[in-house]
PDB file of C-alpha atoms in Angstrom:
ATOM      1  CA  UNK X   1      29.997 -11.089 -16.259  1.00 54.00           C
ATOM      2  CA  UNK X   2      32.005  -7.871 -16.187  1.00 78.00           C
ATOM      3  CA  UNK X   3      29.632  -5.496 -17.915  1.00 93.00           C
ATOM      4  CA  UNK X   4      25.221  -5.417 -18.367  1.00 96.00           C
ATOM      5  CA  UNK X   5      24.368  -7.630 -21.272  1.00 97.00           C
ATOM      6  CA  UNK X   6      21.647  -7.616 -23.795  1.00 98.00           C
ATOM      7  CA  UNK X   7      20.621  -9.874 -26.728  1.00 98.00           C
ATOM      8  CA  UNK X   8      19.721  -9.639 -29.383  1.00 98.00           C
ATOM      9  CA  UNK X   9      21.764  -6.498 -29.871  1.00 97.00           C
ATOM     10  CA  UNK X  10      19.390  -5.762 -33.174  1.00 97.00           C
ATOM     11  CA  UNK X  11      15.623  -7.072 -33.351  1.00 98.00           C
ATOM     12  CA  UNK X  12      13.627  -6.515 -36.415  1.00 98.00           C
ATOM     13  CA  UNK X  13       9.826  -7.758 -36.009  1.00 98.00           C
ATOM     14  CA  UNK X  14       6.715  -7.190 -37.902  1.00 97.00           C
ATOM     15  CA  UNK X  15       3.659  -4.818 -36.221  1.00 98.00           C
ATOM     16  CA  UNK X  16       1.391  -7.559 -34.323  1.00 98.00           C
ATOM     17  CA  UNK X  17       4.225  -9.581 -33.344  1.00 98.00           C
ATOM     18  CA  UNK X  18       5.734 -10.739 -29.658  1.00 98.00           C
ATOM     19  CA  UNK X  19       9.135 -10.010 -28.520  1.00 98.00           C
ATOM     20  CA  UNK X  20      10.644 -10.731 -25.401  1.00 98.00           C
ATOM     21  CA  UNK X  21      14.584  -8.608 -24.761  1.00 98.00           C
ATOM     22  CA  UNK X  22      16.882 -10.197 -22.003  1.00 98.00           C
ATOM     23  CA  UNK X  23      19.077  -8.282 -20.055  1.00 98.00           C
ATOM     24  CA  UNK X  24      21.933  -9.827 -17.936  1.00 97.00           C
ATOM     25  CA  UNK X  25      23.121  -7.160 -15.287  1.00 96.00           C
ATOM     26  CA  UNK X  26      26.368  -7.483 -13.396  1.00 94.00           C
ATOM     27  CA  UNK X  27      26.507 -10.024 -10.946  1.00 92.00           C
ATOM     28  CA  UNK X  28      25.633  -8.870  -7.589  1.00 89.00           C
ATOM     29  CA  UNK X  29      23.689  -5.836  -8.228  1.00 91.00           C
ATOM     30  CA  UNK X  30      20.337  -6.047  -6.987  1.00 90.00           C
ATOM     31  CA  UNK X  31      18.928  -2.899  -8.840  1.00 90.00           C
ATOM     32  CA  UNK X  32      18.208  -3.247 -12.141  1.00 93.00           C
ATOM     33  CA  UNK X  33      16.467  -0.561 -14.493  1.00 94.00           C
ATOM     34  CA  UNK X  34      15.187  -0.739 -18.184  1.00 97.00           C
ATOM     35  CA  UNK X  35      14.993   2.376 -20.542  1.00 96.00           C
ATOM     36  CA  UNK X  36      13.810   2.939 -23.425  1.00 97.00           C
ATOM     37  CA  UNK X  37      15.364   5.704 -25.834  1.00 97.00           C
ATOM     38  CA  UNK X  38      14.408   6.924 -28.715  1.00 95.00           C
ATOM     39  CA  UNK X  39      15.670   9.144 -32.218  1.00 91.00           C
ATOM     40  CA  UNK X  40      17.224  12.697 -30.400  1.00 89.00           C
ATOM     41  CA  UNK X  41      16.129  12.056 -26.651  1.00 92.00           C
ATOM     42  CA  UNK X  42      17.390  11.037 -23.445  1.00 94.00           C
ATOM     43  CA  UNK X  43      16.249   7.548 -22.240  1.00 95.00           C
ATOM     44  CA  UNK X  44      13.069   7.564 -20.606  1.00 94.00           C
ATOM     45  CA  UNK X  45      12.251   5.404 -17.480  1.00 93.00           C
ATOM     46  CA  UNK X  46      10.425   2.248 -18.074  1.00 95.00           C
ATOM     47  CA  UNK X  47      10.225  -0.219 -14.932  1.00 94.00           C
ATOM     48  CA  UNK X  48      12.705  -0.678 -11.389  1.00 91.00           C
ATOM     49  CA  UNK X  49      13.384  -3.978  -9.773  1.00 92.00           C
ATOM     50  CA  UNK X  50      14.935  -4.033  -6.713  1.00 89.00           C
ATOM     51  CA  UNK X  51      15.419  -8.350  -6.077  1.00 89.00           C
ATOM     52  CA  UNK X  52      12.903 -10.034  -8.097  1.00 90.00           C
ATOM     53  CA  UNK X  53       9.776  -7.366  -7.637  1.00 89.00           C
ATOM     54  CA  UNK X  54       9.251  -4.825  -9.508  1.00 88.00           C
ATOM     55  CA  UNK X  55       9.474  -1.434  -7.232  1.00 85.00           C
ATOM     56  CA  UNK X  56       8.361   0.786  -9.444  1.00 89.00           C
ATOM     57  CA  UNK X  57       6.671   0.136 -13.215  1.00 92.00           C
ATOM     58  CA  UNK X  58       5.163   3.638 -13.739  1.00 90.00           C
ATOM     59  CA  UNK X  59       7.234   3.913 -16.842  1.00 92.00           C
ATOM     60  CA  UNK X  60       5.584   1.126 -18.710  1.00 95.00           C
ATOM     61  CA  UNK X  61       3.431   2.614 -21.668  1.00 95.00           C
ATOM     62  CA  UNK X  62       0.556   0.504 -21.326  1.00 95.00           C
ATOM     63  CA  UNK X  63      -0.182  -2.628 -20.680  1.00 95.00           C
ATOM     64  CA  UNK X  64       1.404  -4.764 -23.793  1.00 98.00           C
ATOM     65  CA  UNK X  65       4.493  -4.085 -22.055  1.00 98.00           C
ATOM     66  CA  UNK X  66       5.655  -6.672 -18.937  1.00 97.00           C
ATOM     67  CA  UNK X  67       8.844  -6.706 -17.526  1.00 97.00           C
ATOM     68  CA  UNK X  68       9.915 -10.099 -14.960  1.00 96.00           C
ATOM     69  CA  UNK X  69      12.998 -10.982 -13.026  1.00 96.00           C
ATOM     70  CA  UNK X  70      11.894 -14.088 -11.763  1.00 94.00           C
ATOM     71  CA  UNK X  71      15.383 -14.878  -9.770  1.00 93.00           C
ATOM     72  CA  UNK X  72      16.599 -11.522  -9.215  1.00 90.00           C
ATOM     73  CA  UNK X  73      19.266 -11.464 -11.744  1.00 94.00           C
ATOM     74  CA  UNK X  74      18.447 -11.757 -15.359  1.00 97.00           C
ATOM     75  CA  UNK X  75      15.253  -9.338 -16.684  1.00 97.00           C
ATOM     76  CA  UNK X  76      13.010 -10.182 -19.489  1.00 98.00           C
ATOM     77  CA  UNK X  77      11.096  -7.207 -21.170  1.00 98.00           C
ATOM     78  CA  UNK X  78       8.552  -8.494 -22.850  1.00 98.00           C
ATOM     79  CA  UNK X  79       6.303  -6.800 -25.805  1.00 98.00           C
ATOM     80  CA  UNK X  80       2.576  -7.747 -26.787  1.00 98.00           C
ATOM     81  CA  UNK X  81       1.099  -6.588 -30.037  1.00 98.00           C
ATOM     82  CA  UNK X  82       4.159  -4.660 -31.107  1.00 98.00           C
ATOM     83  CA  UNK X  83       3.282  -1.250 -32.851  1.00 97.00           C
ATOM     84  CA  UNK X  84       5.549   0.508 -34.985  1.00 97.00           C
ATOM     85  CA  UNK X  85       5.797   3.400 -32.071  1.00 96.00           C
ATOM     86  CA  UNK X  86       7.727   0.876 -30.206  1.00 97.00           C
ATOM     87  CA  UNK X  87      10.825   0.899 -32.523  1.00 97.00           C
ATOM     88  CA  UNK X  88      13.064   2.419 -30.186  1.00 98.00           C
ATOM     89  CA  UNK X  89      16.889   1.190 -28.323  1.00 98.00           C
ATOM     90  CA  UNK X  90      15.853  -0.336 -25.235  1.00 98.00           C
ATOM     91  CA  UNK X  91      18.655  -0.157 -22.524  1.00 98.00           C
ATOM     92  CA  UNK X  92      19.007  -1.989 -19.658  1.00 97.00           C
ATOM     93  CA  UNK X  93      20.999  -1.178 -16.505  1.00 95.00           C
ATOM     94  CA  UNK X  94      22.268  -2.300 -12.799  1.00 93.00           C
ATOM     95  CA  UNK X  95      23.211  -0.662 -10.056  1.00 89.00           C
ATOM     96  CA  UNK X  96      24.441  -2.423  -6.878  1.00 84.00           C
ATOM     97  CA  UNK X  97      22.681  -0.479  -3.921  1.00 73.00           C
ATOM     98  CA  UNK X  98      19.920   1.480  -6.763  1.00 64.00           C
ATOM     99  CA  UNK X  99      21.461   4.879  -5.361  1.00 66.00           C
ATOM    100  CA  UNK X 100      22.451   6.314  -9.295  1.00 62.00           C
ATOM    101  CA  UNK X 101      26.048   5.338 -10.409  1.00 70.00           C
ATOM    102  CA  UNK X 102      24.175   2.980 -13.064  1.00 86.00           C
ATOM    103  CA  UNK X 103      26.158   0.667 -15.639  1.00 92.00           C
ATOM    104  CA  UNK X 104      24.163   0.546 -18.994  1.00 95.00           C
ATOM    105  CA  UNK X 105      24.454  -2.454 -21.467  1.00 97.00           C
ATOM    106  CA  UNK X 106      24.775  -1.830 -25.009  1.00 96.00           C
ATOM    107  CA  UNK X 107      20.806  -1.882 -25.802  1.00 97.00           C
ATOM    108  CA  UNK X 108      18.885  -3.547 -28.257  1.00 98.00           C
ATOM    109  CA  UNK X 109      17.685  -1.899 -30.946  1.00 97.00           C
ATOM    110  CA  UNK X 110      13.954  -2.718 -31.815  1.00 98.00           C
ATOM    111  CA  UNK X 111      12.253  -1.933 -35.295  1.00 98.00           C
ATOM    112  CA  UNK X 112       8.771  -2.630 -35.735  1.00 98.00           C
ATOM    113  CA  UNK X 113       7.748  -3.031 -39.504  1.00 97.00           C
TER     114      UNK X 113
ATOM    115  CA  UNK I   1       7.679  21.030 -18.696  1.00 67.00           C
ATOM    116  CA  UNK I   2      10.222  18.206 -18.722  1.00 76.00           C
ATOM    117  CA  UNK I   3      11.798  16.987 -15.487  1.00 88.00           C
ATOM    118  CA  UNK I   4      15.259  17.478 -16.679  1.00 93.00           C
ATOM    119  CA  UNK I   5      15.724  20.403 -19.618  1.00 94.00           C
ATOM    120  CA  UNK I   6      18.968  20.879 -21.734  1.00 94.00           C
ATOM    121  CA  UNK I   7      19.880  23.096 -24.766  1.00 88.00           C
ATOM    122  CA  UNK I   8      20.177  20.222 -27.467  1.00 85.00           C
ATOM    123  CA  UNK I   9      22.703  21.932 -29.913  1.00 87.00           C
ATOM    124  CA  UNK I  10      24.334  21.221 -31.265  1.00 93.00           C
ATOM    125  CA  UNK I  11      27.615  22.994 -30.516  1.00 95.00           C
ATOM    126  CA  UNK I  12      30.620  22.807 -32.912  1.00 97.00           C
ATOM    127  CA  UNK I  13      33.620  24.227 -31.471  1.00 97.00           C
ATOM    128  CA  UNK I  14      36.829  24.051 -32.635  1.00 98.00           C
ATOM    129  CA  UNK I  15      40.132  21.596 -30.600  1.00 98.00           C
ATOM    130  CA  UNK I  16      41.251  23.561 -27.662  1.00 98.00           C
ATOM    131  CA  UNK I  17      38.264  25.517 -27.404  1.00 98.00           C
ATOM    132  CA  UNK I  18      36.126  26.355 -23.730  1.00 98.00           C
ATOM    133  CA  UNK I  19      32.538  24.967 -24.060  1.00 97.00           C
ATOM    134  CA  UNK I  20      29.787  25.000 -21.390  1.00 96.00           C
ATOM    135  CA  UNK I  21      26.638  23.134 -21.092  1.00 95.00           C
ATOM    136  CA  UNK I  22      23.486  24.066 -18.472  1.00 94.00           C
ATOM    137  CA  UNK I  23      20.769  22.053 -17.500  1.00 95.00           C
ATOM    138  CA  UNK I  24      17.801  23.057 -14.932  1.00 96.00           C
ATOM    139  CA  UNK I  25      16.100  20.043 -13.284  1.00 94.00           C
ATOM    140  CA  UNK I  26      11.977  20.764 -11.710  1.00 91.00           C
ATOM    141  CA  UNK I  27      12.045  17.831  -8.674  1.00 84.00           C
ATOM    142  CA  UNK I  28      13.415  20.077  -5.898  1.00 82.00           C
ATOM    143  CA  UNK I  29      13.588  16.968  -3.962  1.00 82.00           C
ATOM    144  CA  UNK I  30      16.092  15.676  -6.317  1.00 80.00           C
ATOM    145  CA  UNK I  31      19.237  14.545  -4.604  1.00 80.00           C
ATOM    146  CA  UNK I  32      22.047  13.214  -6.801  1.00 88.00           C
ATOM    147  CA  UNK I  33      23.070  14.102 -10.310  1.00 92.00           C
ATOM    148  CA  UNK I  34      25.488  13.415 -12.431  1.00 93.00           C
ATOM    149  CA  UNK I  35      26.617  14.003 -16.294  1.00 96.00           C
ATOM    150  CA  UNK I  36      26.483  10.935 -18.766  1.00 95.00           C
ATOM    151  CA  UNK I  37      28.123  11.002 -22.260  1.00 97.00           C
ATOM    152  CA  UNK I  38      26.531   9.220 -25.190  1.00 97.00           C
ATOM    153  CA  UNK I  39      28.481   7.960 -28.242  1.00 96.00           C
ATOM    154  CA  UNK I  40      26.829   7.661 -31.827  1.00 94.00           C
ATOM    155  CA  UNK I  41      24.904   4.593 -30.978  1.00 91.00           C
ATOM    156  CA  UNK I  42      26.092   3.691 -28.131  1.00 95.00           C
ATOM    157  CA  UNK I  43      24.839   3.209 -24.366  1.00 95.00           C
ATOM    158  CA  UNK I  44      24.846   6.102 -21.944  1.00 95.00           C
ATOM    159  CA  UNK I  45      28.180   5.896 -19.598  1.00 94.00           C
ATOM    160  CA  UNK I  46      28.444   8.040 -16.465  1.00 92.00           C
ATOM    161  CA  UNK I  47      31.543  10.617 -17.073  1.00 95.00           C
ATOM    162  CA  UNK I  48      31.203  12.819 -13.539  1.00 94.00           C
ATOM    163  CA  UNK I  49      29.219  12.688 -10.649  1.00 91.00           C
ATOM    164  CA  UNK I  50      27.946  16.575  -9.590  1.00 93.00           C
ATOM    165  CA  UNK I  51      28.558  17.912  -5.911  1.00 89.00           C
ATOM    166  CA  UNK I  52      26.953  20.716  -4.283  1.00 87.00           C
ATOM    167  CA  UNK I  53      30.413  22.115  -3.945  1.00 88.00           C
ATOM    168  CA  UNK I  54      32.012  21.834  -7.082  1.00 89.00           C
ATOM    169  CA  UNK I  55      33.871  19.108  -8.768  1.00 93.00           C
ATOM    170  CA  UNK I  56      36.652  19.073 -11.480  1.00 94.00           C
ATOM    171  CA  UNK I  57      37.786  16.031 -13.133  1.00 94.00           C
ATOM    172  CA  UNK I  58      41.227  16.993 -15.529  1.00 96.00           C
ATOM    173  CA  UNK I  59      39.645  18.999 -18.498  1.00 98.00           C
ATOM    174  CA  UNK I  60      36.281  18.916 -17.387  1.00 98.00           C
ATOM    175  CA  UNK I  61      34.183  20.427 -14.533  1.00 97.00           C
ATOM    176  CA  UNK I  62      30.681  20.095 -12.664  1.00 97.00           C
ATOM    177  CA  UNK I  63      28.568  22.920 -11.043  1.00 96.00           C
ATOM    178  CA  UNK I  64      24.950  22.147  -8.593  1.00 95.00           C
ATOM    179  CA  UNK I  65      23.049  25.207  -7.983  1.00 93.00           C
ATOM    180  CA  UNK I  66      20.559  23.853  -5.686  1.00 92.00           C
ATOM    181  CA  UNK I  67      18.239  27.351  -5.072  1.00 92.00           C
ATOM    182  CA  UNK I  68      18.529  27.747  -8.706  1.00 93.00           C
ATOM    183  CA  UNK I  69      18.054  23.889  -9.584  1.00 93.00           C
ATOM    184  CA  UNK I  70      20.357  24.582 -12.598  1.00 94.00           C
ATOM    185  CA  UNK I  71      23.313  22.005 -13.232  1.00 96.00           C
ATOM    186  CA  UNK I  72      25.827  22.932 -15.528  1.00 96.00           C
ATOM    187  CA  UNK I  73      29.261  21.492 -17.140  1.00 97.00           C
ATOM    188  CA  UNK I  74      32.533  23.035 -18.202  1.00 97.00           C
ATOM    189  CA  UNK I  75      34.833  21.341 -20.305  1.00 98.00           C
ATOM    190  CA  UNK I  76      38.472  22.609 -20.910  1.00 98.00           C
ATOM    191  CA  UNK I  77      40.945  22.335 -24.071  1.00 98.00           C
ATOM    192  CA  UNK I  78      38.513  20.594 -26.391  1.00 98.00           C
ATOM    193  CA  UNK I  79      39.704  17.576 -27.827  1.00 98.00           C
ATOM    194  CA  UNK I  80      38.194  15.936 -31.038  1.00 98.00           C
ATOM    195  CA  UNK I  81      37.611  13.212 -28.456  1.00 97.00           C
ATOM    196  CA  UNK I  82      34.966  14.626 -26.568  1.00 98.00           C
ATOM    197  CA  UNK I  83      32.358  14.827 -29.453  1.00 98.00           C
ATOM    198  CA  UNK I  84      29.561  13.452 -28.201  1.00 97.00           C
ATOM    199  CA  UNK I  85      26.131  13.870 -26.577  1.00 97.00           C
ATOM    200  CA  UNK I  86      26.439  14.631 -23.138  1.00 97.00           C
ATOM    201  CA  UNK I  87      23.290  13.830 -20.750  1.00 96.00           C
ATOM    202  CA  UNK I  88      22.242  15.799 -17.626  1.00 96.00           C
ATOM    203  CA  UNK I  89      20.764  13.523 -15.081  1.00 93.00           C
ATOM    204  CA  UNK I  90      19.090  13.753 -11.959  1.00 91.00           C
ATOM    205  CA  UNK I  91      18.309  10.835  -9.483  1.00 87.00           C
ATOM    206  CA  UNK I  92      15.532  11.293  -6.941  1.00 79.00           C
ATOM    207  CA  UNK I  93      15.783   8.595  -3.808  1.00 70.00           C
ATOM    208  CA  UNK I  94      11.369   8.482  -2.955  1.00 66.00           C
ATOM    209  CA  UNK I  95       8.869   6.438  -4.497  1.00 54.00           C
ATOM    210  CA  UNK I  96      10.438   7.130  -8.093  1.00 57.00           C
ATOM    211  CA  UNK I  97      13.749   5.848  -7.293  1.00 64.00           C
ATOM    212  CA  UNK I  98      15.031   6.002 -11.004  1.00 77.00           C
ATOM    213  CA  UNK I  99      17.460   8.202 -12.901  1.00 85.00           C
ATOM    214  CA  UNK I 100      15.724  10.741 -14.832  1.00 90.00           C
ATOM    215  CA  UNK I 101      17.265  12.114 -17.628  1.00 93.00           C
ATOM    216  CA  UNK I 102      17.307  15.023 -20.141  1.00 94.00           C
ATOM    217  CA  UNK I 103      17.746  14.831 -23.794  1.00 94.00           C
ATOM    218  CA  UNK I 104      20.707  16.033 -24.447  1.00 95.00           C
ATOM    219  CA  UNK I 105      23.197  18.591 -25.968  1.00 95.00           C
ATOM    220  CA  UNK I 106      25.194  16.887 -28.620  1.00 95.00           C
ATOM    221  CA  UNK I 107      28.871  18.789 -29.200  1.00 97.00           C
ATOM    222  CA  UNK I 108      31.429  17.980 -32.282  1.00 97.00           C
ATOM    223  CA  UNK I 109      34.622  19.208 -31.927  1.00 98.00           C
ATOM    224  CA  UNK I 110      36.252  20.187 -35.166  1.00 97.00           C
ATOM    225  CA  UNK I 111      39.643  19.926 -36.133  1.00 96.00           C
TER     226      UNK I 111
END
C-alpha cells in the first residue's frame, strides 16, 4: 500500500484480556519498528525487525509483550494479561534500508479498562 | 537523564512571529537526527532532516552542534499552521539501531 497501516485504529479491552495489533508497513521496506507513546511524551522504542527476526527487542516492557513478523512484511504485537498501564497509542513504522527517514502509520490507540 | 531532552512548552506565539526550539541528545555516538512534527492525535511525520552544516527548508531551519550535542530548530514567519508538537530525534546506527526520541515542545500559534 502507499502508507504504514494499522488496525484496529481504536481498541478498548478489559484488564486480563489478550490483544494482538497488526501493522502493515510499506511494501518493500525491510525495517520495521513499533512504538509505543503515551499522554505528553515522545514515543518510546519497543522492538526492531530487520526481515522476519527481530534485531533488537530491548524495548519490550516485560515479557507479556511479543512482537512476530513471520514473513517479513506484516507485524503482529501481541499483549498478554493486559494491565491498565498499557493504555497507550502504539505506532508502528518502516523504513526501507532501517537508516532513520521512518514512515509512521496512524497508531492504534489501546485502553485497558 | 533522558537520551533525548527538550523544553516541552508550551510556546504561544503570535502569526509571523520568530520561534526557536533546542534539544541536547547524551549518545555521543549518535549519528543522524532529524525533527518530527506531531499533530493532535496524530502519528509522528518527519518535517527536516539535521546536517552538521546547517540546513534551511523555506520558513524553517535546522542547527547540529556536535561538541555541544545540542540540536536546535528555527522557524520563520509563524503561521497558524505550524501549531503543533515538534519532536527532536536522534538515530544511533550500533546495536540499538532505532530512532530515539524526545518528548516534545508543543507550540500554538495564535492569530
Amino acid at each position: 500500500g502507499a502508507g504504514v497501516s494499522q488496525t484496529p485504529s481504536n481498541k478498548v479491552t478489559e484488564k486480563g484480556k489478550y490483544v494482538e495489533l497488526r501493522c502493515d508497513p510499506i511494501s518493500g521496506h525491510t525495517a520495521l519498528y513499533w512504538y509505543r507513546q503515551s499522554l505528553g511524551q515522545g514515543p518510546e522504542f519497543l522492538i526492531y525487525f530487520q526481515g522476519t527476526g527481530a534485531a533488537d527487542d530491548s524495548g519490550l516492557p516485560n515479557d507479556r509483550f511479543f512482537a512476530v513478523r513471520p514473513e517479513g512484511s506484516v507485524s503482529t504485537l501481541k499483549i498478554q494479561r493486559t494491565e491498565r498501564g498499557d493504555s497507550a497509542v502504539y505506532l508502528c513504522a518502516s523504513s526501507f534500508d532501517g537508516e532513520g527517514g521512518y514512515t509512521f502509520g496512524s497508531g492504534t490507540r489501546l485502553t485497558v479498562v | 537523564r533522558k537520551e533525548v531532552e527538550q523544553d516541552p512548552g508550551p510556546f504561544n506565539v503570535p502569526e509571523g512571529a520568530t520561534v526557536a526550539f533546542n534539544c541536547t541528545y547524551s549518545n555521543s555516538a549518535s549519528q543522524s537526527f532529524f525533527w518530527y512534527r506531531q499533530d493532535c492525535r496524530k502519528e509522528p511525520k518527519l518535517l527536516m532532516s539535521v546536517y552538521s552544516s546547517g540546513n534551511e527548508d523555506g520558513r524553517f531551519t535546522a542547527q547540529l552542534n556536535r561538541a555541544s550535542q545540542y540540536i536546535s530548530l528555527l522557524i520563520r514567519d509563524s503561521k497558524l499552521s505550524d501549531s503543533a508538537t515538534y519532536l527532536c530525534v536522534v538515530f544511533f546506527s550500533g546495536s540499538a539501531r532505532q530512532l530515539t526520541f524526545g518528548s516534545g515542545t508543543q507550540l500554538t500559534v495564535l492569530p
